mmCIF file of C-alpha atoms in Angstrom:
data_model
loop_
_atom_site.group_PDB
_atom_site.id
_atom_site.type_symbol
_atom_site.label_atom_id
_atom_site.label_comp_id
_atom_site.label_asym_id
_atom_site.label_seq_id
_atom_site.Cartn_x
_atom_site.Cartn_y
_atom_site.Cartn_z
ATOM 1 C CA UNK A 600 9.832 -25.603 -5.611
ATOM 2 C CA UNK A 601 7.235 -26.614 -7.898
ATOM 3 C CA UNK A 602 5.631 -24.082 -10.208
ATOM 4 C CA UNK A 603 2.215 -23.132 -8.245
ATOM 5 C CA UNK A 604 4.350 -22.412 -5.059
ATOM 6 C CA UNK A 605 7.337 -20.350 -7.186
ATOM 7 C CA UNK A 606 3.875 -18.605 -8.809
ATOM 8 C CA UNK A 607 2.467 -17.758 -4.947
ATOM 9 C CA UNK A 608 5.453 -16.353 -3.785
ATOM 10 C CA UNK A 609 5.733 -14.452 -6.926
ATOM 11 C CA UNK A 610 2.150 -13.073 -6.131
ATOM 12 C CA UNK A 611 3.800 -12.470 -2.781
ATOM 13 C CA UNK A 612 6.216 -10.099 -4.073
ATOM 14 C CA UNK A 613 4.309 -8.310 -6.304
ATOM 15 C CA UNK A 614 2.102 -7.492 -3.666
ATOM 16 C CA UNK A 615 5.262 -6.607 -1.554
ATOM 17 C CA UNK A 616 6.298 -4.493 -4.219
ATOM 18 C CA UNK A 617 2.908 -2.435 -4.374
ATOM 19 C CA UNK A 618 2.440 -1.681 -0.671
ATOM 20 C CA UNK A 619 6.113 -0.983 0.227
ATOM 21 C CA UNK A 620 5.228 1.864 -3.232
ATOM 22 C CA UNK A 621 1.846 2.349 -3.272
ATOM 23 C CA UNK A 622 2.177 2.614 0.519
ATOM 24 C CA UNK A 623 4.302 5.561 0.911
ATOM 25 C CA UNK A 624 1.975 7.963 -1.542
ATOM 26 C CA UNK A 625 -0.938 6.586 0.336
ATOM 27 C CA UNK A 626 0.375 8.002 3.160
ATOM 28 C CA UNK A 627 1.370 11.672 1.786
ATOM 29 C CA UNK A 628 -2.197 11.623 0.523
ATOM 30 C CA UNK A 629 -3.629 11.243 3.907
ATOM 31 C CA UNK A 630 -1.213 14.133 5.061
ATOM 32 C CA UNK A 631 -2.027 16.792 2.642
ATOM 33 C CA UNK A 632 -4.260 18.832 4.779
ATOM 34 C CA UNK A 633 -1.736 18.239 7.658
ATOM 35 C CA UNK A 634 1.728 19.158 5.965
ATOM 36 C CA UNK A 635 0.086 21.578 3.538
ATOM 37 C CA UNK A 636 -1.198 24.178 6.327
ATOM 38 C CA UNK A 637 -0.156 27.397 7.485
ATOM 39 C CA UNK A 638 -2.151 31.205 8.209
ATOM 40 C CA UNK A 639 -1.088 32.578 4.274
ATOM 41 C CA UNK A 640 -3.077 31.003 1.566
ATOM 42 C CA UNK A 641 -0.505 31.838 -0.667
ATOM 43 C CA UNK A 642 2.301 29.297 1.787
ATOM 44 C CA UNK A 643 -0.858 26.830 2.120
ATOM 45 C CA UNK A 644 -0.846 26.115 -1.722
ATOM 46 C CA UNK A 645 2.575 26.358 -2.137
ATOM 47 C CA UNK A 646 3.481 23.413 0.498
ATOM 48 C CA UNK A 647 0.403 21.066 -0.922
ATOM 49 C CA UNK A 648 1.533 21.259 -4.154
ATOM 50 C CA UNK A 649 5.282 20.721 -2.703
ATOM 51 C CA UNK A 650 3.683 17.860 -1.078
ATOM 52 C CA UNK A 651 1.862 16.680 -4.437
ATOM 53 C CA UNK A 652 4.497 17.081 -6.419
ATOM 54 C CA UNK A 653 6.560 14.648 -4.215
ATOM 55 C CA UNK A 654 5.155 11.992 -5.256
ATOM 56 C CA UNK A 655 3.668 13.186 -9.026
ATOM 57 C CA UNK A 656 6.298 11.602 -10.807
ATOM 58 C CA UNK A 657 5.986 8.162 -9.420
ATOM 59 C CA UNK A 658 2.161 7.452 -7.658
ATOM 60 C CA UNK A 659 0.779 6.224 -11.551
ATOM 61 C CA UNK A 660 3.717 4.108 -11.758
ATOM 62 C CA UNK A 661 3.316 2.765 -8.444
ATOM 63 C CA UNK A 662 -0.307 1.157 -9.159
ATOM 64 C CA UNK A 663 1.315 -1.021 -12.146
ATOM 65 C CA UNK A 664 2.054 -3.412 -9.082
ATOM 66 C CA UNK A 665 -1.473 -3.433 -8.192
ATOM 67 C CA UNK A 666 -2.460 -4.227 -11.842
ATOM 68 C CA UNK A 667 0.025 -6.857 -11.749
ATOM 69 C CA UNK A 668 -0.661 -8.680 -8.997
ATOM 70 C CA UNK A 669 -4.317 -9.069 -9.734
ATOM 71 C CA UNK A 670 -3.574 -10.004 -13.362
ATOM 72 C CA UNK A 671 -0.906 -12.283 -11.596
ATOM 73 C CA UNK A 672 -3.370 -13.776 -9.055
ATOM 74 C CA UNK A 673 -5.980 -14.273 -12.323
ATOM 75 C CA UNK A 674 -3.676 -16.174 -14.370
ATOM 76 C CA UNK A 675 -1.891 -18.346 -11.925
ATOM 77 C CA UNK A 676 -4.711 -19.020 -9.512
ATOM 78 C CA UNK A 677 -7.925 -18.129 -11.043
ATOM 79 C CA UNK A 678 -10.089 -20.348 -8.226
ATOM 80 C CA UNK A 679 -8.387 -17.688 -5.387
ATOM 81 C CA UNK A 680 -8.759 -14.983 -7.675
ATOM 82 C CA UNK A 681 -12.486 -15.761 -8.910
ATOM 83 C CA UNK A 682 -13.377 -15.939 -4.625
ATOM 84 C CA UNK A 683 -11.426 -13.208 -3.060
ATOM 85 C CA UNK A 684 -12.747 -10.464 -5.961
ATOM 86 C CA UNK A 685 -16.266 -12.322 -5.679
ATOM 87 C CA UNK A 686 -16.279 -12.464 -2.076
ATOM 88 C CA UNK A 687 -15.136 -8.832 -1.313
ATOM 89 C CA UNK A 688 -16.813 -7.392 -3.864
ATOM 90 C CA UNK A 689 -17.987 -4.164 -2.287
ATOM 91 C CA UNK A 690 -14.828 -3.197 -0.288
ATOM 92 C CA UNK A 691 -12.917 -4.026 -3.681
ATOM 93 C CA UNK A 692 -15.383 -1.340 -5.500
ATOM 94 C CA UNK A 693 -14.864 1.273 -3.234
ATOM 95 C CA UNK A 694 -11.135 0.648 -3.569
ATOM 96 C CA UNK A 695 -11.726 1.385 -6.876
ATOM 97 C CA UNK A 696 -13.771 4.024 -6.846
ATOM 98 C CA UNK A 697 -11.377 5.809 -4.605
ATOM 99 C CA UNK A 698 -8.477 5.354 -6.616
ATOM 100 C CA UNK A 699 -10.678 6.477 -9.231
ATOM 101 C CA UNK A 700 -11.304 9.609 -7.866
ATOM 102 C CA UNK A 701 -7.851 10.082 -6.631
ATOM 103 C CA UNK A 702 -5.936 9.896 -9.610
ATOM 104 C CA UNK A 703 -8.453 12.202 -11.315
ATOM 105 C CA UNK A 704 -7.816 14.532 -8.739
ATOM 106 C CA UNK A 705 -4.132 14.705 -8.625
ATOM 107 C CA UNK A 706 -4.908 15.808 -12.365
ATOM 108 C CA UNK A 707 -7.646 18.132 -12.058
ATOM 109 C CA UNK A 708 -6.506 19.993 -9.156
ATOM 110 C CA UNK A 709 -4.720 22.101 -10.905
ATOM 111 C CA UNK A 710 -7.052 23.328 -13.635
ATOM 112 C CA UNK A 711 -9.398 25.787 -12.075
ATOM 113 C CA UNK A 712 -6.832 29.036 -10.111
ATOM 114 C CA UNK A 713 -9.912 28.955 -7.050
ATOM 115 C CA UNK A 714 -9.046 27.491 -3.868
ATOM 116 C CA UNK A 715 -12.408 25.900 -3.083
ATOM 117 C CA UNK A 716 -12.218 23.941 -6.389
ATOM 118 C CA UNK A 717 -8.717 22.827 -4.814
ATOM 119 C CA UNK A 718 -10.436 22.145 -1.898
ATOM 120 C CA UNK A 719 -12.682 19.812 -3.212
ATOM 121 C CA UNK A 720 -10.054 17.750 -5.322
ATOM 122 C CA UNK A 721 -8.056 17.606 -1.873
ATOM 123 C CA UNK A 722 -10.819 15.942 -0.374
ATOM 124 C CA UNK A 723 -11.049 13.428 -3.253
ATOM 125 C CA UNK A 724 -7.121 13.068 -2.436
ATOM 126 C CA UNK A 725 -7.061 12.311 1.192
ATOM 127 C CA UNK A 726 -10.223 9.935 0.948
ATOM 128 C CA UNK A 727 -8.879 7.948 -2.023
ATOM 129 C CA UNK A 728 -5.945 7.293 0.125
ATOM 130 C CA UNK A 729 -7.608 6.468 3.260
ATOM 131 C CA UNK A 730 -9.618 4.018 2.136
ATOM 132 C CA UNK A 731 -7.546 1.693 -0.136
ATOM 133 C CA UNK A 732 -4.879 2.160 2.846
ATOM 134 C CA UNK A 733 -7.906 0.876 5.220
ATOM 135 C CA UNK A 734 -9.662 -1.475 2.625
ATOM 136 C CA UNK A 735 -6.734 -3.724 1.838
ATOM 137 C CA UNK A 736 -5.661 -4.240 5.545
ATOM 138 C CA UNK A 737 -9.475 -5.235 6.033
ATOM 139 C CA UNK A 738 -9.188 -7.566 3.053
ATOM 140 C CA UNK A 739 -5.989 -9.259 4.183
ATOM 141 C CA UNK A 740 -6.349 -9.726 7.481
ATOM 142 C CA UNK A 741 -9.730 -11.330 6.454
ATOM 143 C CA UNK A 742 -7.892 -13.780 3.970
ATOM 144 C CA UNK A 743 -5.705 -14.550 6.912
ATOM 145 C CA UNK A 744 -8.795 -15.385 9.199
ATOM 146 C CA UNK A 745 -10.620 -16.920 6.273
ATOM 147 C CA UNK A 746 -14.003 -16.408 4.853
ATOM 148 C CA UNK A 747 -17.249 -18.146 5.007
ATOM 149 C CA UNK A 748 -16.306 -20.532 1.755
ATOM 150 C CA UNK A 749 -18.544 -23.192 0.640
ATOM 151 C CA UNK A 750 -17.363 -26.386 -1.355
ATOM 152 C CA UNK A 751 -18.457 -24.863 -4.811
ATOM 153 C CA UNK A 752 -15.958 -22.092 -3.843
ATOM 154 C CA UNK A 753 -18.376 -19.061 -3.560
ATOM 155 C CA UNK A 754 -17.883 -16.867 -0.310
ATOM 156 C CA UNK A 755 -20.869 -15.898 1.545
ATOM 157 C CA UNK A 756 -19.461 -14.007 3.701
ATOM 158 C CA UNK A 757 -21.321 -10.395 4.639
ATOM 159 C CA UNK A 758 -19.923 -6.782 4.945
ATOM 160 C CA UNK A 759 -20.577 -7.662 8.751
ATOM 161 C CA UNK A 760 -18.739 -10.477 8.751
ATOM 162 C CA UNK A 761 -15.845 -9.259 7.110
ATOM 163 C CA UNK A 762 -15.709 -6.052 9.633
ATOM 164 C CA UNK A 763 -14.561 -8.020 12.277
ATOM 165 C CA UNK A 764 -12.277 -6.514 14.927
ATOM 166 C CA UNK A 765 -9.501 -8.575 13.776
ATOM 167 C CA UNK A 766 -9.664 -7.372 10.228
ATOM 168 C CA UNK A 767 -10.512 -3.770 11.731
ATOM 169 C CA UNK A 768 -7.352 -3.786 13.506
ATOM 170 C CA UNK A 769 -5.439 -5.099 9.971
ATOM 171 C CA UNK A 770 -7.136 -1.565 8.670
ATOM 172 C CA UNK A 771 -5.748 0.339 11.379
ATOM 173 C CA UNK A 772 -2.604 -0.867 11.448
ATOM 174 C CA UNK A 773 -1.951 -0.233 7.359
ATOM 175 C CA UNK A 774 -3.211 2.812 7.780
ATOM 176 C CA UNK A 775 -0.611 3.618 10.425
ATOM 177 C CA UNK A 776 2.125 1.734 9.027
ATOM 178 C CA UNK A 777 1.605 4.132 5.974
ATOM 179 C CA UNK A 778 0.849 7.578 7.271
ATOM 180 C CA UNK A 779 4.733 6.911 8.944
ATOM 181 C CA UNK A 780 5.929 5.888 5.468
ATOM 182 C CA UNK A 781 4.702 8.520 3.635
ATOM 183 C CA UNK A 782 5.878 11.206 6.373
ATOM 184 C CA UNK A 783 9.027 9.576 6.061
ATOM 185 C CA UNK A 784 8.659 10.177 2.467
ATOM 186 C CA UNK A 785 8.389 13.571 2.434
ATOM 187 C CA UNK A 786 11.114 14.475 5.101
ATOM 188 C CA UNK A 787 13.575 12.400 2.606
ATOM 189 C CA UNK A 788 11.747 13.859 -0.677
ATOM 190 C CA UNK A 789 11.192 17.215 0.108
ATOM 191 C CA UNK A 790 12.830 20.498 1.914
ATOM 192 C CA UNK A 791 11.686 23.917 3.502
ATOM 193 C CA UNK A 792 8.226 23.798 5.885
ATOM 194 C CA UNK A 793 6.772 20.327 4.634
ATOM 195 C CA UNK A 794 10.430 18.637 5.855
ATOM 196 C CA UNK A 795 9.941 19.808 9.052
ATOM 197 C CA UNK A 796 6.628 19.034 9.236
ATOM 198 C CA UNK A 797 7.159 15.355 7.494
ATOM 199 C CA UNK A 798 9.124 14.793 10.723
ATOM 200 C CA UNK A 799 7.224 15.776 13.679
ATOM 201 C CA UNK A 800 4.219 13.852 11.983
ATOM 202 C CA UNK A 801 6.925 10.857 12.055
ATOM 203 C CA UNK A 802 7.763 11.324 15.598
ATOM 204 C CA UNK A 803 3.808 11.111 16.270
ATOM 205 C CA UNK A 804 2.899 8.271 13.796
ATOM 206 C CA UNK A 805 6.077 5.949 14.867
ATOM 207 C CA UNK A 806 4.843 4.856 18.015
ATOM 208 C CA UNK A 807 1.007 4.524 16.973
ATOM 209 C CA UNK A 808 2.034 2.614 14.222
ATOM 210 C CA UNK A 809 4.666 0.350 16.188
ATOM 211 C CA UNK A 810 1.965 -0.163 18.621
ATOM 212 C CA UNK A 811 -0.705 -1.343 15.511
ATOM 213 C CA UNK A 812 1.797 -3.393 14.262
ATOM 214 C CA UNK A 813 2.968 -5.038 17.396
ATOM 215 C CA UNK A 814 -0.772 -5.717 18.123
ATOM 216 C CA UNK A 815 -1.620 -7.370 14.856
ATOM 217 C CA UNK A 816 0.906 -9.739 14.037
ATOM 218 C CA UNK A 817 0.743 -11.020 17.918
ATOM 219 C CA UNK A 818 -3.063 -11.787 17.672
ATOM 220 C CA UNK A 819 -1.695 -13.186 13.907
ATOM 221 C CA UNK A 820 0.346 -15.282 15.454
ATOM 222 C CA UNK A 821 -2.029 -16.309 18.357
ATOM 223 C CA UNK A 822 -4.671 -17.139 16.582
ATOM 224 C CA UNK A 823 -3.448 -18.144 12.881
ATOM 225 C CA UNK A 824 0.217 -18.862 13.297
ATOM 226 C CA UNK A 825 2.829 -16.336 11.297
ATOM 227 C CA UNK A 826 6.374 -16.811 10.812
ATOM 228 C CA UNK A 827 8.483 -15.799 13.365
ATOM 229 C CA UNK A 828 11.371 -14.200 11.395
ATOM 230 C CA UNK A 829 9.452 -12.152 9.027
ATOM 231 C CA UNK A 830 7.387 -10.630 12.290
ATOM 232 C CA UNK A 831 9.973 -9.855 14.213
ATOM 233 C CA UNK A 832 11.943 -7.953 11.408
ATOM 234 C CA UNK A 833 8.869 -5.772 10.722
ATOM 235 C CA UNK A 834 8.748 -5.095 13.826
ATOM 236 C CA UNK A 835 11.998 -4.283 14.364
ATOM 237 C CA UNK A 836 12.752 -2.342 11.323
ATOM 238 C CA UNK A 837 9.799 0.313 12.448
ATOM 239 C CA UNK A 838 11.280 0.871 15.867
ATOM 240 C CA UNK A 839 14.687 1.459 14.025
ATOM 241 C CA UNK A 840 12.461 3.491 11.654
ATOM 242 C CA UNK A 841 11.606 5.336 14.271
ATOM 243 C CA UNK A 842 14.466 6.153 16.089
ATOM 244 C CA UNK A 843 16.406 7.097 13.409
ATOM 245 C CA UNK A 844 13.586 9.684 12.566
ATOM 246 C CA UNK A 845 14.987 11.146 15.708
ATOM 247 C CA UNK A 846 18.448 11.360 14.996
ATOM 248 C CA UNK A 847 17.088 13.469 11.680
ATOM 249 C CA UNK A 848 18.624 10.397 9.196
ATOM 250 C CA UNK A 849 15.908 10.566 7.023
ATOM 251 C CA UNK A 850 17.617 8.443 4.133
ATOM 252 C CA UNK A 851 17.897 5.345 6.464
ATOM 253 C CA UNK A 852 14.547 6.100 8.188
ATOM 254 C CA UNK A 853 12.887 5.382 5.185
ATOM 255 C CA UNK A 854 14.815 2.297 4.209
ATOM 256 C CA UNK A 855 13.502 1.238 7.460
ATOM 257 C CA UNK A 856 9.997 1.761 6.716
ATOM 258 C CA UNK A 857 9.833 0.174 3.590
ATOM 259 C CA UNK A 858 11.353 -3.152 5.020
ATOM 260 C CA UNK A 859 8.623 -2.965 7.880
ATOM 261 C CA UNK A 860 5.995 -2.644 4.847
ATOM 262 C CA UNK A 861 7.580 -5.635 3.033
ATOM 263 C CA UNK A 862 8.746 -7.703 6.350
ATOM 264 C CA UNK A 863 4.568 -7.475 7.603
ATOM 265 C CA UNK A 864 3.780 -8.115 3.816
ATOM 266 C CA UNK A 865 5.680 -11.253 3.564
ATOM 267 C CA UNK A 866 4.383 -12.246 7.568
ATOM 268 C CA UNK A 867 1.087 -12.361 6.094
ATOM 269 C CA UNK A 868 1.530 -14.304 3.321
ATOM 270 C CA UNK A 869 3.825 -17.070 5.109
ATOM 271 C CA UNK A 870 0.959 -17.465 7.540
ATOM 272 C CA UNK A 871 -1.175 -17.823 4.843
ATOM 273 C CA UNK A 872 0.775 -20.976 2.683
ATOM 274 C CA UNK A 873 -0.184 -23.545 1.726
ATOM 275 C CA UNK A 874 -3.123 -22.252 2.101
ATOM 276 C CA UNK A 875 -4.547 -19.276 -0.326
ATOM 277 C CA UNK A 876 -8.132 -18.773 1.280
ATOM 278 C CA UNK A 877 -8.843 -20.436 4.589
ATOM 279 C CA UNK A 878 -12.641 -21.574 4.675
ATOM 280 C CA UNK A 879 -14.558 -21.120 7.897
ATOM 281 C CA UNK A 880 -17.427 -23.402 6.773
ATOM 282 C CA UNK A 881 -15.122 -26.300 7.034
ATOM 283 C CA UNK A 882 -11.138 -27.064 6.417
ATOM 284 C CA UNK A 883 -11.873 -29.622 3.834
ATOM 285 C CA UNK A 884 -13.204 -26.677 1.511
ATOM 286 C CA UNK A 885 -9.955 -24.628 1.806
ATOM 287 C CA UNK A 886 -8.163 -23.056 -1.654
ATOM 288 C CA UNK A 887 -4.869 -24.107 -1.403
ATOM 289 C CA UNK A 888 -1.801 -23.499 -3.622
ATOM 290 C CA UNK A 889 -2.064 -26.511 -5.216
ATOM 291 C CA UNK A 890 -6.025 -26.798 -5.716
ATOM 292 C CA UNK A 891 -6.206 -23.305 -7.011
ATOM 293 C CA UNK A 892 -3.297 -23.209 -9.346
ATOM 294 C CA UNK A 893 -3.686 -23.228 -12.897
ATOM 295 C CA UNK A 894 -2.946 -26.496 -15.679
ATOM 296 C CA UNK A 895 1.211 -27.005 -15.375
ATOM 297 C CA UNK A 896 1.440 -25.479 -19.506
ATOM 298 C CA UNK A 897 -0.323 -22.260 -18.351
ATOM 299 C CA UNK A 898 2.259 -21.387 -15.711
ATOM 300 C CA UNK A 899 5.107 -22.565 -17.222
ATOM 301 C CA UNK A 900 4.222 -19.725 -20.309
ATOM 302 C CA UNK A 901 3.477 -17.267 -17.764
ATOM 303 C CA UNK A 902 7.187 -18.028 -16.032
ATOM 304 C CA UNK A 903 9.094 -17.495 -19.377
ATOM 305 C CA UNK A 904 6.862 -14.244 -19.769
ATOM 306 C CA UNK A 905 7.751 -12.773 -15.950
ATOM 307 C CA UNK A 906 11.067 -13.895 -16.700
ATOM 308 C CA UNK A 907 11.184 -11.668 -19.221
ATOM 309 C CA UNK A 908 8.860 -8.729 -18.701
ATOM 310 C CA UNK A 909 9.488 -8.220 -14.489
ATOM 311 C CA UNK A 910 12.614 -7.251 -14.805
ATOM 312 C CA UNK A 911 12.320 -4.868 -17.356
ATOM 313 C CA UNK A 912 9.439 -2.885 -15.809
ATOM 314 C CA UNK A 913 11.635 -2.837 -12.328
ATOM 315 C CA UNK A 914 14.605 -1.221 -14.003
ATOM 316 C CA UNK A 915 12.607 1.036 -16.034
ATOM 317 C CA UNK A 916 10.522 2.137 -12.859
ATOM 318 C CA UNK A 917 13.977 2.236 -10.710
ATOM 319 C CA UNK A 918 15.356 4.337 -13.655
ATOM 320 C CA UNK A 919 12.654 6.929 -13.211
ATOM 321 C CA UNK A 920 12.810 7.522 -8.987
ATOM 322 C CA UNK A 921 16.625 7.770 -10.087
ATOM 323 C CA UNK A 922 15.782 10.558 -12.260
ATOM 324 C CA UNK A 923 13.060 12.239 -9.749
ATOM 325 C CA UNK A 924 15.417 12.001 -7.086
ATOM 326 C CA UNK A 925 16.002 15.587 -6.263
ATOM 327 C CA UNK A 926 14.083 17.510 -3.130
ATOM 328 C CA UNK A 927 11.002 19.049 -4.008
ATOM 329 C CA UNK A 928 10.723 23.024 -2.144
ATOM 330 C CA UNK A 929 8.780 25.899 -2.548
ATOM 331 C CA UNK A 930 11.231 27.346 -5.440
ATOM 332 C CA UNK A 931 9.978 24.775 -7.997
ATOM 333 C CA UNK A 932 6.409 25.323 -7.132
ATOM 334 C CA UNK A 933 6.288 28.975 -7.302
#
């Protein structure tokens, strides 16, 4: 392969990386009023700080994928990367506004002993998971369907346009496809109440999300073409998710998941290539791998950097879920 396709698949993982990551602690933030419940205040707080403390260790680290990508996407392709943050401007501000607020609440949470402080800073946590988990299944079904892109490469596309029911669907169905992961999550990652919790939200989620799934990669591939293999793994891989939920394997449930994440993840971008940003204006004006890459020199330094660098921050970040590994229960919370 020549270096502006080895540098989009690259972007490709990286993006695979964060949402198969990222995904899961979306997904216990979006269940922390749901697993953290219960008639004593005293049990409440104990199980959403069990359910916080899940994913403490690792949610910061998670985002580096995020930063990645985007720094990725600038270097390598700064024509797609100068449109798509252009274009979605506003849904991309929100997203970070939300995981603004979210981080800042997974640290201030703690700080004031009142529970409607805590209250407030679990609002901030549920809504700055909802709406990246939304946002970013808006954004890329949209770069899927394309955007109104003129021939001097700015997108004039509206909010309106770019809440279309196809994208809406791409929100729904990441927002699914990660309220399963994380409850997943937490029936590998923790023990007591929330465990049994995690899994009856699982048994709920799996079908809603199977159903999502189904439904967007079949209008993907109506519509806009998607590879066949990739599909039809992610779709597998959540009904396997799913069943073994049932039969309580919560190890190989979650395995499951995250190659559904990664399988739909890699669907979307093979239906993208070699296209980067289709253009509803007119074909001619597409961004393609090859018209939005950067000069040979400049991605030929950035491989010998990733060459170096990638592998270093995925041991270091599989080193520390190796450490972290244990179940989290009430006992280390009290």
């Amino acid at each position: 392969m020549d270096l502006p396709t080895v540098w989009f698949v690259a972007i490709a993982v990286l993006w695979t990386g964060y949402f198969v990551l990222e995904g899961f602690d979306f997904g216990v933030g979006m269940l922390l009023p749901v697993l953290g419940r219960g008639d004593d205040p005293a049990h409440r707080e104990s199980d959403r700080r069990v359910v916080i403390n899940a994913i403490g260790p690792v949610w910061d680290g998670n985002e580096v994928w995020l930063i990645t990508a985007v720094g990725a996407m600038f270097a390598a392709f700064p024509a797609w990367y100068a449109a798509t943050l252009s274009g979605f401007y506003l849904p991309l501000l929100l997203v970070i506004l939300a995981l603004i607020g979210r981080g800042v609440a997974f640290e201030y949470r703690g700080k004031v002993d009142d529970p409607r402080w805590r209250a407030r800073w679990d609002v901030a946590i549920v809504t700055g998971s909802v709406v990246p988990a939304f946002i970013w299944g808006v954004v890329f079904a949209n770069i899927v369907r394309g955007v109104e892109l003129g021939p001097d490469g700015v997108v004039t596309s509206s909010l309106v346009d770019l809440l279309n029911p196809y994208a809406l669907l791409g929100g729904i169905t990441t927002v699914t496809l990660f309220v399963l992961h994380g409850a997943v999550f937490l029936a590998l990652k923790t023990d007591g109440p929330v465990r049994h919790r995690s899994r009856a939200v699982a048994r709920r989620a799996g079908p809603v999300a199977l159903v999502a799934l189904a439904g967007f990669l079949l209008w993907t591939a109506d519509q806009h073409g998607v590879p066949v293999i990739p599909a039809a793994v992610s779709v597998a891989a959540l009904l396997a998710a799913f069943v073994l939920v049932l039969r309580r394997r919560e190890g190989w449930s979650f395995a499951a998941t995250a190659v559904a994440v990664a399988a739909f993840t890699a669907a979307i971008f093979g239906s993208l290539f070699p296209v980067v940003l289709p253009s509803l204006v007119d074909p001619a004006f597409d961004l393609t791998v090859a018209s939005a890459a950067s000069a040979p020199y400049t991605l030929g330094v950035l491989s010998w950097i990733g060459a170096v660098f990638l592998p270093l921050v995925i041991a270091y970040q599989a080193w520390s879920y190796w450490v972290f590994r244990r179940r989290v229960t009430r006992a280390h919370v009290a």
